[in-house]
Amino acid sequence: MENILQEIGIDNYIYLSTLLFCVGAFGVLYRRNAIVMFMSIEIMLNAVNLLLVAFSTYHQDAAGQVFVFFSMAVAAAEVAVGLAILVAVYRNLHSIDIDNLKKLKG
């Protein structure tokens, strides 16, 4: 079996990554729910990771794939901290709507 990248083509990976990134950016910009915003940020990070792996495979260099591992570790830490902040906000406001965070100014 040939290399999967040669069968599918690098341009299809670029199109898919662009589509995923745009969906994630749309979710961050137009949704007010904090959980949906976190999921949209994760979609954007995964789009970038997909592109890094595709280009790494295309150029036959493992540096992009190593960078993806570090990026996934940072994304996991970001989700853990973000969810901890959301739990703290929910305990104070009983809502996770972003517009209600203005009440926390004091």
Short mmCIF file of N, CA, C and O in Angstrom, two decimals, residues 21-83:
data_model
loop_
_atom_site.label_atom_id
_atom_site.label_comp_id
_atom_site.label_asym_id
_atom_site.label_seq_id
_atom_site.Cartn_x
_atom_site.Cartn_y
_atom_site.Cartn_z
N PHE A 21 -10.79 24.73 11.53
CA PHE A 21 -10.37 25.96 12.20
C PHE A 21 -11.45 27.03 12.10
O PHE A 21 -11.72 27.75 13.06
N CYS A 22 -12.09 27.14 10.94
CA CYS A 22 -13.17 28.13 10.78
C CYS A 22 -14.37 27.79 11.64
O CYS A 22 -15.00 28.70 12.21
N VAL A 23 -14.72 26.53 11.76
CA VAL A 23 -15.82 26.13 12.64
C VAL A 23 -15.49 26.48 14.08
O VAL A 23 -16.33 26.98 14.83
N GLY A 24 -14.25 26.22 14.49
CA GLY A 24 -13.83 26.56 15.85
C GLY A 24 -13.84 28.06 16.09
O GLY A 24 -14.29 28.53 17.14
N ALA A 25 -13.36 28.84 15.13
CA ALA A 25 -13.37 30.30 15.28
C ALA A 25 -14.79 30.83 15.34
O ALA A 25 -15.09 31.74 16.12
N PHE A 26 -15.69 30.27 14.54
CA PHE A 26 -17.09 30.66 14.58
C PHE A 26 -17.69 30.37 15.95
O PHE A 26 -18.43 31.18 16.51
N GLY A 27 -17.36 29.22 16.52
CA GLY A 27 -17.87 28.86 17.84
C GLY A 27 -17.37 29.78 18.94
O GLY A 27 -18.10 30.12 19.86
N VAL A 28 -16.12 30.20 18.84
CA VAL A 28 -15.56 31.11 19.86
C VAL A 28 -16.18 32.49 19.74
O VAL A 28 -16.50 33.14 20.74
N LEU A 29 -16.37 32.96 18.52
CA LEU A 29 -16.84 34.33 18.32
C LEU A 29 -18.33 34.52 18.54
O LEU A 29 -18.76 35.59 18.99
N TYR A 30 -19.13 33.50 18.25
CA TYR A 30 -20.57 33.70 18.25
C TYR A 30 -21.33 32.98 19.36
O TYR A 30 -22.53 33.18 19.50
N ARG A 31 -20.69 32.15 20.13
CA ARG A 31 -21.39 31.45 21.21
C ARG A 31 -21.03 32.07 22.53
O ARG A 31 -19.91 32.51 22.74
N ARG A 32 -21.97 32.11 23.45
CA ARG A 32 -21.75 32.73 24.75
C ARG A 32 -21.59 31.69 25.86
O ARG A 32 -21.31 32.05 26.98
N ASN A 33 -21.75 30.43 25.56
CA ASN A 33 -21.59 29.38 26.55
C ASN A 33 -20.11 29.05 26.68
O ASN A 33 -19.42 28.80 25.69
N ALA A 34 -19.62 29.03 27.91
CA ALA A 34 -18.18 28.83 28.12
C ALA A 34 -17.74 27.43 27.71
O ALA A 34 -16.63 27.26 27.19
N ILE A 35 -18.55 26.42 27.93
CA ILE A 35 -18.17 25.05 27.56
C ILE A 35 -18.06 24.93 26.04
O ILE A 35 -17.13 24.31 25.52
N VAL A 36 -19.00 25.54 25.32
CA VAL A 36 -18.94 25.51 23.86
C VAL A 36 -17.72 26.26 23.37
O VAL A 36 -17.07 25.86 22.39
N MET A 37 -17.37 27.34 24.06
CA MET A 37 -16.16 28.08 23.67
C MET A 37 -14.90 27.24 23.88
O MET A 37 -14.00 27.25 23.04
N PHE A 38 -14.84 26.50 24.99
CA PHE A 38 -13.69 25.61 25.22
C PHE A 38 -13.62 24.52 24.16
O PHE A 38 -12.54 24.19 23.67
N MET A 39 -14.76 23.96 23.79
CA MET A 39 -14.77 22.93 22.75
C MET A 39 -14.34 23.52 21.41
O MET A 39 -13.62 22.87 20.64
N SER A 40 -14.73 24.75 21.13
CA SER A 40 -14.33 25.40 19.89
C SER A 40 -12.82 25.66 19.86
O SER A 40 -12.18 25.50 18.81
N ILE A 41 -12.27 26.04 20.99
CA ILE A 41 -10.81 26.23 21.05
C ILE A 41 -10.10 24.91 20.83
O ILE A 41 -9.07 24.85 20.14
N GLU A 42 -10.63 23.84 21.38
CA GLU A 42 -10.03 22.51 21.16
C GLU A 42 -10.11 22.10 19.70
O GLU A 42 -9.19 21.49 19.16
N ILE A 43 -11.22 22.43 19.03
CA ILE A 43 -11.34 22.13 17.60
C ILE A 43 -10.28 22.89 16.82
O ILE A 43 -9.65 22.35 15.90
N MET A 44 -10.06 24.15 17.18
CA MET A 44 -9.04 24.94 16.50
C MET A 44 -7.64 24.36 16.73
O MET A 44 -6.83 24.28 15.79
N LEU A 45 -7.35 23.94 17.96
CA LEU A 45 -6.05 23.33 18.24
C LEU A 45 -5.88 22.01 17.48
O LEU A 45 -4.79 21.73 16.97
N ASN A 46 -6.94 21.22 17.39
CA ASN A 46 -6.84 19.97 16.65
C ASN A 46 -6.68 20.20 15.15
O ASN A 46 -6.04 19.39 14.46
N ALA A 47 -7.25 21.28 14.63
CA ALA A 47 -7.06 21.61 13.22
C ALA A 47 -5.59 21.93 12.94
O ALA A 47 -5.02 21.48 11.94
N VAL A 48 -4.98 22.68 13.84
CA VAL A 48 -3.56 23.00 13.68
C VAL A 48 -2.71 21.74 13.82
O VAL A 48 -1.75 21.54 13.07
N ASN A 49 -3.07 20.88 14.77
CA ASN A 49 -2.33 19.62 14.94
C ASN A 49 -2.43 18.73 13.71
O ASN A 49 -1.45 18.10 13.31
N LEU A 50 -3.61 18.68 13.11
CA LEU A 50 -3.79 17.89 11.89
C LEU A 50 -2.90 18.42 10.78
O LEU A 50 -2.25 17.65 10.06
N LEU A 51 -2.83 19.73 10.66
CA LEU A 51 -1.99 20.32 9.62
C LEU A 51 -0.51 20.08 9.89
O LEU A 51 0.26 19.81 8.96
N LEU A 52 -0.11 20.15 11.17
CA LEU A 52 1.28 19.87 11.50
C LEU A 52 1.67 18.43 11.16
O LEU A 52 2.74 18.17 10.61
N VAL A 53 0.79 17.50 11.47
CA VAL A 53 1.08 16.09 11.17
C VAL A 53 1.10 15.85 9.66
O VAL A 53 1.95 15.12 9.15
N ALA A 54 0.18 16.49 8.94
CA ALA A 54 0.15 16.31 7.49
C ALA A 54 1.43 16.84 6.84
O ALA A 54 2.03 16.17 5.99
N PHE A 55 1.85 18.04 7.24
CA PHE A 55 3.08 18.59 6.67
C PHE A 55 4.31 17.82 7.13
O PHE A 55 5.28 17.69 6.38
N SER A 56 4.28 17.32 8.35
CA SER A 56 5.39 16.52 8.84
C SER A 56 5.53 15.24 8.02
O SER A 56 6.64 14.83 7.67
N THR A 57 4.41 14.62 7.72
CA THR A 57 4.44 13.41 6.90
C THR A 57 4.84 13.74 5.46
O THR A 57 5.59 12.99 4.83
N TYR A 58 4.36 14.87 4.96
CA TYR A 58 4.67 15.27 3.59
C TYR A 58 6.17 15.52 3.40
O TYR A 58 6.74 15.13 2.40
N HIS A 59 6.78 16.16 4.39
CA HIS A 59 8.21 16.45 4.30
C HIS A 59 9.09 15.35 4.92
O HIS A 59 10.31 15.50 4.94
N GLN A 60 8.47 14.31 5.42
CA GLN A 60 9.14 13.17 6.03
C GLN A 60 10.11 13.61 7.13
O GLN A 60 11.27 13.21 7.18
N ASP A 61 9.57 14.44 8.01
CA ASP A 61 10.32 14.95 9.15
C ASP A 61 9.46 14.77 10.39
O ASP A 61 8.28 15.14 10.40
N ALA A 62 9.99 14.20 11.43
CA ALA A 62 9.22 13.89 12.63
C ALA A 62 9.10 15.06 13.59
O ALA A 62 8.41 14.96 14.60
N ALA A 63 9.70 16.18 13.27
CA ALA A 63 9.68 17.33 14.18
C ALA A 63 8.26 17.86 14.37
O ALA A 63 7.88 18.25 15.48
N GLY A 64 7.46 17.89 13.33
CA GLY A 64 6.08 18.34 13.44
C GLY A 64 5.24 17.44 14.33
O GLY A 64 4.40 17.90 15.10
N GLN A 65 5.47 16.14 14.25
CA GLN A 65 4.72 15.20 15.08
C GLN A 65 5.14 15.31 16.54
O GLN A 65 4.30 15.16 17.43
N VAL A 66 6.38 15.58 16.80
CA VAL A 66 6.84 15.79 18.18
C VAL A 66 6.21 17.06 18.74
O VAL A 66 5.78 17.10 19.89
N PHE A 67 6.14 18.10 17.91
CA PHE A 67 5.52 19.34 18.35
C PHE A 67 4.04 19.15 18.66
O PHE A 67 3.50 19.79 19.56
N VAL A 68 3.38 18.24 17.94
CA VAL A 68 1.97 17.94 18.20
C VAL A 68 1.80 17.33 19.59
O VAL A 68 0.84 17.65 20.30
N PHE A 69 2.72 16.49 20.01
CA PHE A 69 2.63 15.91 21.36
C PHE A 69 2.71 16.99 22.42
O PHE A 69 1.95 16.99 23.39
N PHE A 70 3.61 17.95 22.25
CA PHE A 70 3.71 19.05 23.21
C PHE A 70 2.46 19.92 23.17
O PHE A 70 1.97 20.38 24.20
N SER A 71 1.93 20.15 21.99
CA SER A 71 0.72 20.94 21.85
C SER A 71 -0.48 20.26 22.52
O SER A 71 -1.31 20.93 23.15
N MET A 72 -0.55 18.95 22.41
CA MET A 72 -1.64 18.22 23.06
C MET A 72 -1.51 18.27 24.58
O MET A 72 -2.52 18.35 25.29
N ALA A 73 -0.30 18.25 25.08
CA ALA A 73 -0.10 18.35 26.53
C ALA A 73 -0.51 19.73 27.04
O ALA A 73 -1.16 19.85 28.09
N VAL A 74 -0.16 20.78 26.29
CA VAL A 74 -0.58 22.13 26.68
C VAL A 74 -2.09 22.27 26.59
O VAL A 74 -2.72 22.90 27.45
N ALA A 75 -2.71 21.67 25.59
CA ALA A 75 -4.17 21.73 25.46
C ALA A 75 -4.86 21.01 26.61
O ALA A 75 -5.88 21.48 27.11
N ALA A 76 -4.30 19.91 27.06
CA ALA A 76 -4.89 19.19 28.19
C ALA A 76 -4.78 20.02 29.47
O ALA A 76 -5.73 20.07 30.27
N ALA A 77 -3.66 20.69 29.65
CA ALA A 77 -3.51 21.55 30.83
C ALA A 77 -4.45 22.74 30.75
O ALA A 77 -5.05 23.15 31.76
N GLU A 78 -4.64 23.28 29.56
CA GLU A 78 -5.56 24.39 29.37
C GLU A 78 -6.99 24.00 29.70
O GLU A 78 -7.73 24.76 30.34
N VAL A 79 -7.39 22.83 29.31
CA VAL A 79 -8.74 22.35 29.61
C VAL A 79 -8.92 22.14 31.11
O VAL A 79 -9.95 22.50 31.68
N ALA A 80 -7.92 21.59 31.76
CA ALA A 80 -8.02 21.36 33.20
C ALA A 80 -8.16 22.67 33.96
O ALA A 80 -9.02 22.81 34.85
N VAL A 81 -7.35 23.67 33.62
CA VAL A 81 -7.43 24.97 34.29
C VAL A 81 -8.74 25.66 33.94
O VAL A 81 -9.41 26.25 34.80
N GLY A 82 -9.13 25.60 32.68
CA GLY A 82 -10.38 26.23 32.26
C GLY A 82 -11.60 25.64 32.94
O GLY A 82 -12.51 26.38 33.36
N LEU A 83 -11.65 24.34 33.05
CA LEU A 83 -12.79 23.71 33.72
C LEU A 83 -12.80 24.01 35.21
O LEU A 83 -13.86 24.18 35.81
#
